[in-house]
Tab-separated table of N, CA and C in Angstrom:
chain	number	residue	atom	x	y	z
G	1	UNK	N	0.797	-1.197	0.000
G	1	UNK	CA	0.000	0.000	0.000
G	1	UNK	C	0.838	1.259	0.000
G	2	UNK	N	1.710	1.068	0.610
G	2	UNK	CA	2.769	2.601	0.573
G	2	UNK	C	3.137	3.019	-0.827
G	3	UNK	N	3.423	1.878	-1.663
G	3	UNK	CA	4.067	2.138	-2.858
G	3	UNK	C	3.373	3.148	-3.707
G	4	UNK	N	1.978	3.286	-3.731
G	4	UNK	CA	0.762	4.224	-3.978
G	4	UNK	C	0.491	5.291	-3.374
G	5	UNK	N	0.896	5.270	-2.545
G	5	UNK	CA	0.431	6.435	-1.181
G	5	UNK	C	1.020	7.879	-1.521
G	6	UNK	N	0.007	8.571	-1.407
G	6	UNK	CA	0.685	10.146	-1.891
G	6	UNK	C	1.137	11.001	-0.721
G	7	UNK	N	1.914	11.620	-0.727
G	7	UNK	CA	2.263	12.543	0.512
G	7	UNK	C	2.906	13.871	-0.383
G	8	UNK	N	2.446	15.333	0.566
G	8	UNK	CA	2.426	16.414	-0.554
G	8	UNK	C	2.955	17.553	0.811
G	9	UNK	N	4.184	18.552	0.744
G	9	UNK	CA	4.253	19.213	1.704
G	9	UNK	C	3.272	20.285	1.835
G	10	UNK	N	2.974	20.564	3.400
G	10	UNK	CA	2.094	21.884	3.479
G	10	UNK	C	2.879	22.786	4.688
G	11	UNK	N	2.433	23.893	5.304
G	11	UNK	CA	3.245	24.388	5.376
G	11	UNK	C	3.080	24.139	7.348
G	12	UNK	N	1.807	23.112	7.337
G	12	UNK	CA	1.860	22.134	8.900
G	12	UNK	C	2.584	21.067	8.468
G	13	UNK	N	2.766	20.120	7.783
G	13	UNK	CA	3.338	18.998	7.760
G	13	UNK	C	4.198	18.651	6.351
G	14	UNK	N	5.793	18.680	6.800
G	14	UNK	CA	6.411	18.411	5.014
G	14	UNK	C	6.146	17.379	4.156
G	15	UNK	N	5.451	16.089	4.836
G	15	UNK	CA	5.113	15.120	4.466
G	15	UNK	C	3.827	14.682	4.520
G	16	UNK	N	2.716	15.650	4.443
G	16	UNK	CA	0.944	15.771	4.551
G	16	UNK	C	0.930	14.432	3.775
G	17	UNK	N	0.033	13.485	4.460
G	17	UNK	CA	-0.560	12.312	3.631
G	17	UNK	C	-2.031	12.693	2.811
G	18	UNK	N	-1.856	12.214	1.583
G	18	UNK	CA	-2.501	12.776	0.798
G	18	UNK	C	-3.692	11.602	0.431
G	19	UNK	N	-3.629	10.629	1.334
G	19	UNK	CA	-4.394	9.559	1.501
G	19	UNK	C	-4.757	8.897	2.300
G	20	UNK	N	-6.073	7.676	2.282
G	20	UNK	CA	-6.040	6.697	3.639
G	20	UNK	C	-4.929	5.690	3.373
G	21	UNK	N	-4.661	5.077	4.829
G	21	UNK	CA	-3.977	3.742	4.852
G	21	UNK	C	-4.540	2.775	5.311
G	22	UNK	N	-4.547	1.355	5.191
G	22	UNK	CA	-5.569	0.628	6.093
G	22	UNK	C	-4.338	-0.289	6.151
G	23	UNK	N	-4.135	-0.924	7.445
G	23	UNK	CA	-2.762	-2.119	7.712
G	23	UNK	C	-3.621	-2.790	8.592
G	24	UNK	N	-3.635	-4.541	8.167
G	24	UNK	CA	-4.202	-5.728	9.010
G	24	UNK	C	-3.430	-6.246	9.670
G	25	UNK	N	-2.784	-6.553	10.772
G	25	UNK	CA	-2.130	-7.215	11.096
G	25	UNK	C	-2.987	-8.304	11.924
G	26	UNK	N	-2.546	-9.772	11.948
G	26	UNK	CA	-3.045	-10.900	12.271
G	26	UNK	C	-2.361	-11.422	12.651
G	27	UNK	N	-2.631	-11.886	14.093
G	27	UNK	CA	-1.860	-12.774	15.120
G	27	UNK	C	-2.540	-14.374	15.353
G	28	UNK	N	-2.159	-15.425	15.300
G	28	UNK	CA	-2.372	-16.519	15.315
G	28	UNK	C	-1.592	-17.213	16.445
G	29	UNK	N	-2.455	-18.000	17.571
G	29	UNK	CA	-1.788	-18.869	18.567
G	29	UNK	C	-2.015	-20.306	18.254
G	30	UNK	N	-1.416	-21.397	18.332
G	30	UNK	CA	-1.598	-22.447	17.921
G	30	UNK	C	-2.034	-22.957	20.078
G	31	UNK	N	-2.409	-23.681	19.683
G	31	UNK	CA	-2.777	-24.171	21.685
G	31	UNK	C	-2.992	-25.851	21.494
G	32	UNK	N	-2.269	-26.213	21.955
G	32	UNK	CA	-2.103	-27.793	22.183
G	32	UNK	C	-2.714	-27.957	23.841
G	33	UNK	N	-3.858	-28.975	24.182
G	33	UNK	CA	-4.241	-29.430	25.585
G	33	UNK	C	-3.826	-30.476	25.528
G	34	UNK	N	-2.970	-31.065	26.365
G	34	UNK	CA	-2.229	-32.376	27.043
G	34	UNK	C	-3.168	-33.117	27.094
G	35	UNK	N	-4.244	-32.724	28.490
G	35	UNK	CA	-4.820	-33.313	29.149
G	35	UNK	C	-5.922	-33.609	28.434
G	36	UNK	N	-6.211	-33.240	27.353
G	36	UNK	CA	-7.670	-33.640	26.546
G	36	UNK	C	-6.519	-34.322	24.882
G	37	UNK	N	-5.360	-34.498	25.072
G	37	UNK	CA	-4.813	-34.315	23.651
G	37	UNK	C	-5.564	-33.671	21.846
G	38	UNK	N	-5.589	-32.389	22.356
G	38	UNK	CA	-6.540	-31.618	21.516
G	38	UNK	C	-5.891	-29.968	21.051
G	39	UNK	N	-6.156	-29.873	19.913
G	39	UNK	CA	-5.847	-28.368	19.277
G	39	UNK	C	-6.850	-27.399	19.124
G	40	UNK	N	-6.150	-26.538	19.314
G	40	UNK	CA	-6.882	-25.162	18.768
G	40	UNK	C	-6.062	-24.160	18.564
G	41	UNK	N	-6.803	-23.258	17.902
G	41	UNK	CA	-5.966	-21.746	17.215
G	41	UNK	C	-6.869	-20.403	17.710
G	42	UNK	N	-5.959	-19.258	18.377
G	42	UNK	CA	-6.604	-18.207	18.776
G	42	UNK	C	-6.210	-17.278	17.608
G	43	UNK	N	-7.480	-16.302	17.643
G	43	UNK	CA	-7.148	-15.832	15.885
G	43	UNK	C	-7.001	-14.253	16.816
G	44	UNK	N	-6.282	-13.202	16.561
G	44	UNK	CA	-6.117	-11.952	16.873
G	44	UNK	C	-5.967	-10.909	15.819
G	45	UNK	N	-7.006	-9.943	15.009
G	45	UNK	CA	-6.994	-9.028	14.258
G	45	UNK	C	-6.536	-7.806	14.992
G	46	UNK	N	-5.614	-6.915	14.359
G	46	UNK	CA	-5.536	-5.407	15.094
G	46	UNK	C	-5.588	-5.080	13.472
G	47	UNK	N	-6.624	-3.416	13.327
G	47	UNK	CA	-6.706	-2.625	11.820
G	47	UNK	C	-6.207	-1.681	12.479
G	48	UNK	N	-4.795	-0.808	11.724
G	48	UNK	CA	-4.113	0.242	11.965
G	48	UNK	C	-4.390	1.252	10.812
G	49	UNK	N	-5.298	2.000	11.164
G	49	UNK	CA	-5.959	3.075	9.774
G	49	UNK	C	-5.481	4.458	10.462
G	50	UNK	N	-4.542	4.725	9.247
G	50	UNK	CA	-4.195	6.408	8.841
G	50	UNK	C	-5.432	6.873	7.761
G	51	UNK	N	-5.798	8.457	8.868
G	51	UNK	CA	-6.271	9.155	7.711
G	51	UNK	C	-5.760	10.526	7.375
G	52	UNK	N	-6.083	10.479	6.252
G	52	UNK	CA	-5.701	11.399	5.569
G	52	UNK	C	-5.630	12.913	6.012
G	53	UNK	N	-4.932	13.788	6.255
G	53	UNK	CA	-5.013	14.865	6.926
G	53	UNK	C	-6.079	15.742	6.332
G	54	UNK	N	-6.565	16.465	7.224
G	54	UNK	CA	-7.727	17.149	6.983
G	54	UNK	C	-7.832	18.728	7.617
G	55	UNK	N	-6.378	19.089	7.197
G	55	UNK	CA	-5.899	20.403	8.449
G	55	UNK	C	-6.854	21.609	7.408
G	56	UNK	N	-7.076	22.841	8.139
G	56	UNK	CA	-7.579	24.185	7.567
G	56	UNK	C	-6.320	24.668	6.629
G	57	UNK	N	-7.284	24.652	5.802
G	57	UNK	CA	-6.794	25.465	4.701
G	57	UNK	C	-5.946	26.807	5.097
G	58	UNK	N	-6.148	27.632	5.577
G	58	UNK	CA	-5.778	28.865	6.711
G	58	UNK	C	-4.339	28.525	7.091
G	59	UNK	N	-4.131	27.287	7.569
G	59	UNK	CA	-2.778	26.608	8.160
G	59	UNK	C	-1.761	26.340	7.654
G	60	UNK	N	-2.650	25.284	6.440
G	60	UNK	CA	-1.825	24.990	5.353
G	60	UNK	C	-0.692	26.106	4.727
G	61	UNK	N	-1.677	26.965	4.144
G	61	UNK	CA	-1.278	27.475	3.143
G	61	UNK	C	-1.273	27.246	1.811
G	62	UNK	N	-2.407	26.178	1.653
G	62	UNK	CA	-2.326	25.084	0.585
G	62	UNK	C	-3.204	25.597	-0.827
G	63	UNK	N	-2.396	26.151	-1.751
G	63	UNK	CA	-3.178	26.084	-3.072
G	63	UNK	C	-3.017	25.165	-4.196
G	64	UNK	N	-3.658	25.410	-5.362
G	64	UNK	CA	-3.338	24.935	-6.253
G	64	UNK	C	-3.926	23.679	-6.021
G	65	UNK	N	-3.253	22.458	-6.833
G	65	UNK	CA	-3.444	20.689	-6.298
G	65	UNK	C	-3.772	20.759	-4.930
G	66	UNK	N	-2.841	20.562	-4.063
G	66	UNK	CA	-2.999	20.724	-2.601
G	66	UNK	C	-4.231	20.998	-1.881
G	67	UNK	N	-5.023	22.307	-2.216
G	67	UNK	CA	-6.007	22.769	-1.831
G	67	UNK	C	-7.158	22.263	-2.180
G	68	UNK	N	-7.010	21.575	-3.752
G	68	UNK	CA	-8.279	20.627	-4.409
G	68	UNK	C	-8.207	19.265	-3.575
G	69	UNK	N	-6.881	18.382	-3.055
G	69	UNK	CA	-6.546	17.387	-2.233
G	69	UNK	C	-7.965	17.812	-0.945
G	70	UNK	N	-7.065	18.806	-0.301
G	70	UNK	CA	-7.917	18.693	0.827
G	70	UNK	C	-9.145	18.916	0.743
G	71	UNK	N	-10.054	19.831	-0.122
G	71	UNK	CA	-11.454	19.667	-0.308
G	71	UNK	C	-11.844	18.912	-0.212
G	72	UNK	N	-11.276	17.743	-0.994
G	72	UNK	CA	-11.627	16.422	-1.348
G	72	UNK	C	-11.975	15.408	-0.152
G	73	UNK	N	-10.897	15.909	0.975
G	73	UNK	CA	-10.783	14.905	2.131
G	73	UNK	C	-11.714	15.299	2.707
């Protein structure tokens, strides 16, 4: 997803993200019971979502592209 990801300087942030991000990360436990000789798997989702900055225009300083970006957001 980064490889796509736009980032545009403004004059709050040199690296303003000019988009969302969405990152899944998935954790998996495998669980063995002795005493029953039996398996199972614990499943663990965390979603790590960047959004897109949405600062005042006023702040920015943002025209041109930039300023159509943030409308947009």
């Amino acid at each position: 997803g980064g490889k796509v990801r736009t980032t545009a300087a403004t004059s709050m942030n040199e690296r303003s993200s000019r988009s969302h991000a969405v990152f899944v990360v998935t954790l998996r436990q495998r669980i063995f019971d002795e005493a029953t000789n039996s398996t199972g798997e614990k499943v663990s989702r965390i979603n790590l979502i960047d959004l897109a900055g949405s600062e005042r225009q006023v702040k920015t300083n943002a025209s041109g592209d930039r300023l159509k970006e943030g409308a947009n957001i």
